[in-house]
């Protein structure tokens, strides 16, 4: 069994009480360093945002909120695509002591209405691409004090804020106060808002960095929508905690991601498994297109890389042997690929490991801010969800004979609860304060967590056998003849059967 000290960095914990203290530290240490890069359309030059520029706009937005009468604890809706101003609104809201409510950019108007109504938003910022919807939410937001649209009146609103108005200090905002509320979409009345605290999010940043150390020279690639906790914590906030930077990719398109990675010197890509599946297919197709000889050479080098990695525990072999291949693909600067938000196909993981990329996958939930476990570069099992991150206690409740039971979690990152939903909050926790994930899994002898499926998806056959649909579905992963597969129970005369 691996001990925490075997795989966690021996670094001093990152322990800011809130994001005011987090911002103050960043401004004092790396104000003129690059924080964000992005480019749109046919622009080849990146618009570079320093830490100072980001913090200045964030503080101006915080003052605009105060000038409009928004008070501590008020909710600020944010409905826009990834862009530097999105980050400024997120940060400015929490610096003001308000609570940011990020909304899925692809959500429909009905979903947005439901979220704004539940949140009782006091302010609302939205994309110019959603500007026509601006006036359609006033009836569900009686406490709305202002709304603003990026690329229209947002800049004027922020510029008009009094520059000498005081902002809350680090001592004015309790670490346990809500920083963000992430709502599930839907208009059926079941949407739940996950309320995450300042200190809880920062604790998860710390846990992430201690498992997967990052440096001020790293450049993260932002390809996922920032309204999710996964990219917010791991792509936006984590790099800015250590003086690093990130590049916002305008589109989740292979060529755009590769071009932006190459041109900005990206070192870390954090994405969902399907993106890596598609990238693997694209790279493999590219190798084949170069002819039988090139494809054979790549295959031989991959086999050598795999031998050194598995038999000799030499992880750097692939980095050295296939460095030219990675550079030719436009990914020569990448040192780490991270997958989350779903199960990564071990075949896909092995493919990237063979090429020397160092790919790891983790597991988490929004309710935990989100990271719970992750594989590390030196300690990993590509079939597993990884090892518990720092200060995170995981238990398997009511295990069966095979060790599989429900995964429950306790950590400093746990949500404050579901926003104004005490019944759902109480149901989400055990009596001793552990979050019920609803996932089934087990630990192996080394301490790696394996996810077998969702508790509500479990099928119990007439013979009493537990069948996990996800395990069957995973057997078909990567099969080119299968686009989608869903395993369902069918009620038979003697009980449930596999359909």
XYZ file of C-alpha atoms in Angstrom:
499
model
C 0.000 0.000 0.000
C 1.442 3.336 -1.073
C 1.723 5.980 1.632
C 0.800 9.600 1.018
C 4.439 10.575 1.350
C 5.324 8.218 -1.521
C 3.470 10.246 -4.132
C 2.671 13.701 -2.700
C 5.143 16.565 -3.216
C 7.074 17.567 -0.113
C 6.079 21.214 -0.535
C 4.627 23.767 1.844
C 0.845 23.795 1.704
C -0.933 26.592 -0.140
C -3.298 27.905 2.499
C -4.830 31.293 1.686
C -7.961 32.048 3.735
C -9.790 33.479 0.720
C -9.297 34.828 -2.797
C -8.530 38.336 -1.586
C -5.386 37.005 0.115
C -4.735 34.800 -2.953
C -4.899 37.858 -5.245
C -2.783 40.023 -2.936
C -0.032 37.394 -2.948
C -0.143 37.090 -6.738
C 0.051 40.831 -7.270
C 3.002 41.113 -4.890
C 4.972 38.287 -6.491
C 4.286 38.220 -10.238
C 2.249 41.228 -11.316
C 4.097 41.634 -14.622
C 4.230 37.959 -15.536
C 1.909 36.575 -18.197
C -1.288 35.135 -16.753
C -3.507 34.500 -19.803
C -3.085 34.302 -23.575
C -5.834 34.064 -26.138
C -6.506 34.787 -29.772
C -9.611 34.651 -31.893
C -10.519 34.319 -35.538
C -7.601 34.793 -37.883
C -5.445 36.652 -35.384
C -2.041 35.019 -35.162
C -0.795 37.133 -32.276
C -1.972 36.343 -28.789
C -3.636 38.986 -26.650
C -1.453 38.692 -23.556
C -2.882 39.475 -20.116
C -0.473 40.017 -17.255
C -1.445 39.264 -13.680
C -1.685 43.011 -13.083
C -4.081 43.489 -15.995
C -6.286 40.624 -14.801
C -6.288 41.836 -11.200
C -6.937 45.457 -12.225
C -10.029 44.507 -14.243
C -11.200 42.144 -11.507
C -10.973 44.884 -8.883
C -12.722 47.380 -11.176
C -15.571 44.916 -11.658
C -15.731 44.371 -7.892
C -16.089 48.143 -7.448
C -18.790 48.241 -10.135
C -20.739 45.630 -8.181
C -20.449 47.670 -4.990
C -21.417 50.886 -6.791
C -24.557 49.179 -8.100
C -25.534 48.194 -4.574
C -24.484 44.549 -4.630
C -23.653 43.356 -1.126
C -21.610 40.508 0.269
C -23.263 37.202 -0.472
C -25.209 38.487 -3.485
C -25.092 36.227 -6.530
C -23.589 37.255 -9.890
C -24.657 35.282 -12.964
C -22.072 34.738 -15.716
C -23.189 33.356 -19.087
C -20.372 33.578 -21.607
C -17.744 31.710 -23.578
C -14.176 31.260 -22.341
C -12.267 34.544 -22.501
C -10.013 36.552 -20.170
C -12.918 38.786 -19.114
C -14.781 35.663 -17.949
C -11.939 35.101 -15.480
C -12.007 38.760 -14.414
C -15.746 38.616 -13.671
C -15.329 35.363 -11.725
C -12.491 36.804 -9.663
C -14.011 40.276 -9.309
C -17.231 38.813 -7.945
C -15.480 36.876 -5.185
C -13.169 39.808 -4.381
C -16.307 41.858 -3.747
C -17.560 39.219 -1.340
C -20.279 38.190 -3.801
C -20.864 34.682 -5.095
C -20.257 33.879 -8.759
C -22.781 31.684 -10.589
C -21.174 30.414 -13.816
C -23.664 29.167 -16.408
C -23.057 26.750 -19.261
C -22.641 28.834 -22.419
C -24.610 26.232 -24.395
C -27.558 26.309 -21.984
C -30.903 27.345 -23.399
C -32.846 30.394 -22.224
C -35.221 28.281 -20.141
C -32.308 26.731 -18.278
C -30.737 30.141 -17.689
C -34.059 31.498 -16.408
C -34.306 28.630 -13.935
C -30.754 29.148 -12.675
C -31.057 32.928 -12.324
C -34.377 32.526 -10.528
C -32.980 29.973 -8.072
C -29.872 32.069 -7.469
C -31.867 35.308 -7.113
C -29.093 37.001 -9.079
C -28.263 40.619 -8.272
C -26.040 41.092 -11.343
C -25.720 39.345 -14.678
C -22.913 39.400 -17.237
C -23.340 37.727 -20.584
C -21.671 37.176 -23.927
C -22.325 39.430 -26.916
C -23.463 36.241 -28.650
C -26.281 36.040 -26.076
C -27.105 39.767 -26.096
C -30.552 39.267 -27.640
C -31.540 37.310 -24.520
C -30.547 40.084 -22.133
C -33.998 41.484 -21.473
C -35.752 38.147 -21.121
C -34.821 37.424 -17.505
C -35.948 40.542 -15.627
C -39.180 38.912 -14.488
C -37.330 36.098 -12.691
C -34.678 38.401 -11.204
C -36.542 41.014 -9.146
C -33.349 41.818 -7.239
C -31.275 42.375 -10.399
C -29.311 45.609 -10.047
C -27.556 45.565 -13.414
C -26.665 43.461 -16.410
C -23.755 43.917 -18.810
C -22.694 42.454 -22.144
C -19.097 41.730 -23.122
C -17.894 43.780 -26.121
C -20.844 46.165 -25.658
C -21.412 48.010 -22.382
C -19.265 45.892 -20.051
C -16.130 48.018 -20.509
C -18.040 51.264 -19.932
C -19.644 49.862 -16.787
C -16.296 48.841 -15.352
C -14.592 52.105 -16.358
C -17.291 54.123 -14.636
C -16.695 52.422 -11.288
C -15.097 54.749 -8.708
C -11.404 53.935 -8.567
C -11.014 55.022 -4.957
C -13.871 52.916 -3.550
C -12.529 50.528 -0.910
C -12.781 46.778 -1.476
C -13.083 44.090 1.188
C -9.785 43.090 2.738
C -8.712 39.516 3.376
C -9.954 39.923 6.946
C -13.439 40.916 5.763
C -14.366 37.701 3.921
C -14.694 34.460 5.913
C -13.000 31.547 4.225
C -16.146 29.463 4.669
C -18.342 31.910 2.748
C -19.667 30.894 -0.662
C -17.379 31.822 -3.543
C -19.143 29.944 -6.328
C -22.427 28.152 -6.954
C -22.513 25.683 -9.827
C -26.020 24.742 -10.892
C -26.973 21.644 -12.773
C -28.976 22.662 -15.831
C -32.644 21.902 -16.194
C -36.110 23.396 -15.879
C -37.793 20.488 -14.091
C -37.212 21.925 -10.650
C -34.487 19.411 -9.739
C -31.485 21.643 -10.486
C -29.181 21.811 -7.481
C -26.629 24.521 -6.850
C -23.299 23.257 -5.502
C -22.015 25.962 -3.144
C -18.219 25.997 -2.853
C -16.375 28.161 -0.344
C -13.287 30.325 -0.800
C -11.145 28.128 1.411
C -12.632 24.923 -0.019
C -11.651 25.789 -3.581
C -8.191 26.889 -2.466
C -7.790 23.620 -0.543
C -8.549 21.729 -3.748
C -6.016 23.835 -5.645
C -3.471 22.817 -3.009
C -4.432 19.137 -3.288
C -4.107 19.277 -7.066
C -0.669 20.890 -7.028
C 0.679 18.535 -4.353
C -0.239 15.483 -6.469
C 0.789 16.940 -9.826
C 3.446 19.582 -9.123
C 3.411 22.596 -11.420
C 5.907 25.397 -11.871
C 5.903 29.063 -12.811
C 7.247 28.107 -16.251
C 4.224 25.936 -17.072
C 1.681 26.938 -19.704
C -1.713 25.265 -19.307
C -4.037 24.798 -22.280
C -7.633 25.779 -21.545
C -9.864 23.721 -23.833
C -12.811 22.967 -21.521
C -15.689 25.335 -20.714
C -14.749 27.246 -17.583
C -18.199 27.033 -16.000
C -17.275 23.520 -14.815
C -15.389 23.198 -11.531
C -12.781 20.958 -13.166
C -11.254 23.596 -15.496
C -11.955 26.471 -13.101
C -9.926 24.867 -10.316
C -7.304 23.043 -12.363
C -6.785 25.263 -15.446
C -7.710 28.796 -14.351
C -6.878 29.023 -10.660
C -4.127 26.425 -10.100
C -1.568 27.867 -12.547
C -2.225 31.407 -11.304
C -1.489 30.195 -7.779
C 2.165 29.515 -8.638
C 2.912 32.256 -11.173
C 2.270 30.101 -14.238
C -0.059 30.931 -17.140
C -2.716 29.431 -19.375
C -3.753 29.768 -22.997
C -7.454 29.894 -23.869
C -8.276 27.922 -27.017
C -11.099 29.587 -28.917
C -12.509 26.306 -30.247
C -12.342 22.671 -29.190
C -11.011 21.708 -32.609
C -7.903 19.597 -33.030
C -6.072 22.019 -35.320
C -6.863 25.021 -33.133
C -5.701 23.234 -29.964
C -2.488 21.986 -31.586
C -1.697 25.383 -33.159
C -2.314 27.214 -29.894
C -0.265 24.653 -27.967
C 2.662 24.923 -30.367
C 2.582 28.716 -30.606
C 2.242 29.357 -26.867
C 4.602 26.596 -25.731
C 1.885 24.699 -23.880
C 3.216 22.231 -21.316
C 0.048 20.845 -19.672
C -3.241 19.888 -21.326
C -6.257 19.169 -19.119
C -9.239 17.717 -20.957
C -11.945 15.057 -21.000
C -11.298 11.502 -22.258
C -13.187 11.914 -25.527
C -10.784 14.651 -26.611
C -7.834 12.311 -26.087
C -9.666 9.548 -27.966
C -10.090 11.880 -30.931
C -6.512 13.129 -30.733
C -5.265 9.532 -30.625
C -7.288 8.668 -33.727
C -5.980 11.745 -35.528
C -2.353 11.012 -34.674
C -2.659 7.333 -35.608
C -4.272 8.263 -38.905
C -1.455 10.745 -39.555
C 1.173 8.053 -38.953
C -0.573 5.719 -41.401
C -0.885 8.457 -43.987
C 2.896 8.860 -44.078
C 3.287 5.359 -45.458
C 4.019 1.860 -44.262
C 7.668 2.521 -43.427
C 7.020 5.568 -41.225
C 4.116 3.813 -39.525
C 6.330 0.790 -38.847
C 9.117 2.968 -37.399
C 6.667 4.722 -35.089
C 5.237 1.362 -34.043
C 8.708 0.035 -33.242
C 9.615 3.120 -31.209
C 6.326 2.881 -29.308
C 7.047 -0.770 -28.505
C 10.514 0.124 -27.228
C 9.055 2.939 -25.136
C 6.502 0.543 -23.643
C 9.206 -2.033 -22.841
C 11.398 0.498 -21.037
C 8.399 1.868 -19.147
C 6.877 -1.436 -18.058
C 9.903 -3.702 -17.685
C 12.565 -1.259 -16.563
C 10.386 1.450 -14.979
C 12.093 3.997 -17.217
C 9.403 6.587 -17.914
C 11.660 8.934 -19.837
C 12.390 6.475 -22.642
C 9.326 7.528 -24.619
C 10.135 11.193 -24.089
C 13.555 10.671 -25.648
C 12.760 8.105 -28.339
C 9.732 9.914 -29.763
C 10.614 13.553 -29.112
C 10.848 14.233 -32.851
C 7.417 12.700 -33.487
C 5.816 14.856 -30.788
C 7.522 17.993 -32.104
C 6.394 17.267 -35.657
C 2.831 16.912 -34.387
C 3.070 20.384 -32.815
C 3.069 19.009 -29.271
C 6.773 18.963 -28.535
C 6.491 21.288 -25.539
C 3.806 19.232 -23.749
C 5.054 17.430 -20.643
C 1.762 16.278 -19.105
C -1.738 15.301 -20.243
C -4.491 15.115 -17.614
C -7.873 13.452 -18.174
C -10.946 13.850 -16.003
C -14.711 14.082 -16.164
C -15.092 10.438 -17.205
C -13.203 7.183 -17.543
C -10.141 7.260 -19.771
C -9.746 4.217 -22.019
C -6.524 2.458 -20.873
C -5.682 1.805 -24.551
C -5.755 5.553 -25.190
C -3.666 6.188 -22.082
C -1.062 3.616 -23.152
C -0.911 5.170 -26.642
C 0.061 8.576 -25.237
C 2.424 7.050 -22.673
C 4.140 5.189 -25.518
C 4.660 8.520 -27.282
C 6.266 9.945 -24.140
C 3.504 12.358 -23.162
C 2.903 11.197 -19.561
C -0.882 10.990 -19.360
C -2.732 10.642 -16.057
C -6.379 10.529 -15.126
C -8.167 11.679 -12.038
C -11.580 11.486 -10.435
C -13.709 14.091 -8.763
C -17.090 15.702 -8.222
C -18.227 19.300 -8.220
C -19.331 18.745 -4.632
C -15.666 18.302 -3.677
C -14.334 21.194 -5.686
C -13.728 18.756 -7.670
C -10.536 16.645 -7.303
C -10.704 13.483 -5.166
C -8.063 11.182 -6.644
C -5.466 11.314 -9.389
C -2.749 9.180 -10.840
C 0.674 10.772 -10.731
C 3.511 10.689 -13.216
C 5.556 8.223 -11.152
C 2.742 6.268 -9.517
C -0.087 5.375 -11.826
C -2.335 2.646 -13.111
C -4.034 3.617 -16.347
C -7.069 1.473 -15.532
C -7.630 3.231 -12.209
C -8.956 6.590 -11.047
C -5.736 7.159 -9.134
C -4.629 7.770 -5.555
C -6.324 9.997 -2.951
C -5.144 13.607 -3.038
C -3.840 15.320 0.091
C -6.153 15.740 3.094
C -8.801 13.576 1.407
C -10.229 10.578 3.235
C -12.033 7.996 1.094
C -14.014 5.066 2.415
C -15.805 2.186 0.722
C -19.201 1.738 2.379
C -20.986 -1.618 2.597
C -18.546 -3.495 0.365
C -19.579 -6.744 -1.304
C -17.377 -9.850 -1.270
C -15.371 -8.436 -4.160
C -14.658 -5.268 -2.160
C -16.950 -3.073 -4.233
C -19.074 -0.572 -2.338
C -20.158 3.050 -2.451
C -17.363 5.614 -2.408
C -17.730 8.285 0.275
C -15.363 11.227 0.731
C -14.383 13.778 3.365
C -11.979 16.663 2.686
C -11.483 20.405 3.285
C -12.861 20.972 -0.227
C -16.365 19.656 0.456
C -19.213 21.923 -0.592
C -21.062 24.033 1.926
C -24.167 22.304 0.632
C -26.732 22.618 -2.111
C -27.866 26.232 -2.298
C -31.023 26.708 -0.216
C -31.797 23.004 -0.377
C -31.233 21.558 3.101
C -33.070 18.318 2.311
C -30.831 17.500 -0.657
C -27.773 18.555 1.349
C -28.649 16.243 4.227
C -29.242 13.362 1.811
C -25.832 13.911 0.202
C -23.856 13.234 3.391
C -23.445 10.355 5.796
C -24.096 10.877 9.480
C -20.398 11.467 10.114
C -19.962 14.048 7.354
C -18.772 12.043 4.355
C -20.040 12.962 0.890
C -21.948 10.145 -0.793
C -20.581 10.125 -4.314
C -23.103 7.640 -5.672
C -20.196 5.877 -7.379
C -19.245 2.273 -6.730
C -15.639 1.215 -6.502
C -12.822 -0.462 -4.630
C -9.162 -0.030 -3.678
C -6.455 -2.386 -4.887
C -3.506 -3.478 -2.752
C -1.424 -0.447 -3.718
C -4.170 2.010 -2.820
C -5.416 2.882 -6.312
C -9.138 3.578 -6.556
C -11.123 1.781 -9.239
C -14.592 2.970 -10.276
C -16.939 0.176 -11.304
C -20.104 2.174 -11.956
C -22.892 4.242 -10.515
C -24.894 2.906 -7.590
C -28.189 3.709 -9.291
C -27.077 1.834 -12.430
C -26.248 -1.408 -10.622
C -28.091 -4.432 -12.045
C -28.816 -7.354 -9.715
C -29.618 -10.533 -11.636
C -32.056 -13.224 -10.519
C -29.053 -15.233 -9.332
C -27.995 -12.391 -7.053
C -25.007 -11.364 -9.162
C -24.089 -7.682 -9.264
C -23.554 -6.454 -12.819
C -21.965 -3.064 -13.445
C -23.093 -1.734 -16.865
C -20.039 0.494 -17.145
C -17.717 -2.519 -16.960
C -19.452 -4.175 -19.919
C -19.546 -0.922 -21.869
C -15.831 -0.382 -21.300
C -15.031 -3.691 -23.031
C -16.206 -2.131 -26.298
C -14.268 1.117 -25.877
C -12.085 1.833 -28.875
C -13.919 -0.629 -31.120
C -14.310 1.181 -34.461
C -17.520 -0.762 -35.147
C -19.235 0.576 -32.017
C -20.141 4.262 -31.884
C -22.250 4.146 -28.729
C -23.281 1.412 -26.326
C -25.732 1.405 -23.417
C -26.287 -1.565 -21.114
C -29.736 -1.598 -19.491
C -31.630 -3.970 -17.201
C -34.739 -5.742 -18.445
C -37.275 -6.961 -15.959
C -37.811 -10.710 -16.485
C -40.025 -13.211 -14.708
C -37.204 -14.078 -12.303
C -35.728 -10.635 -11.827
C -33.485 -8.274 -13.765
C -31.653 -9.419 -16.871
C -29.100 -7.681 -19.086
C -30.689 -5.944 -22.074
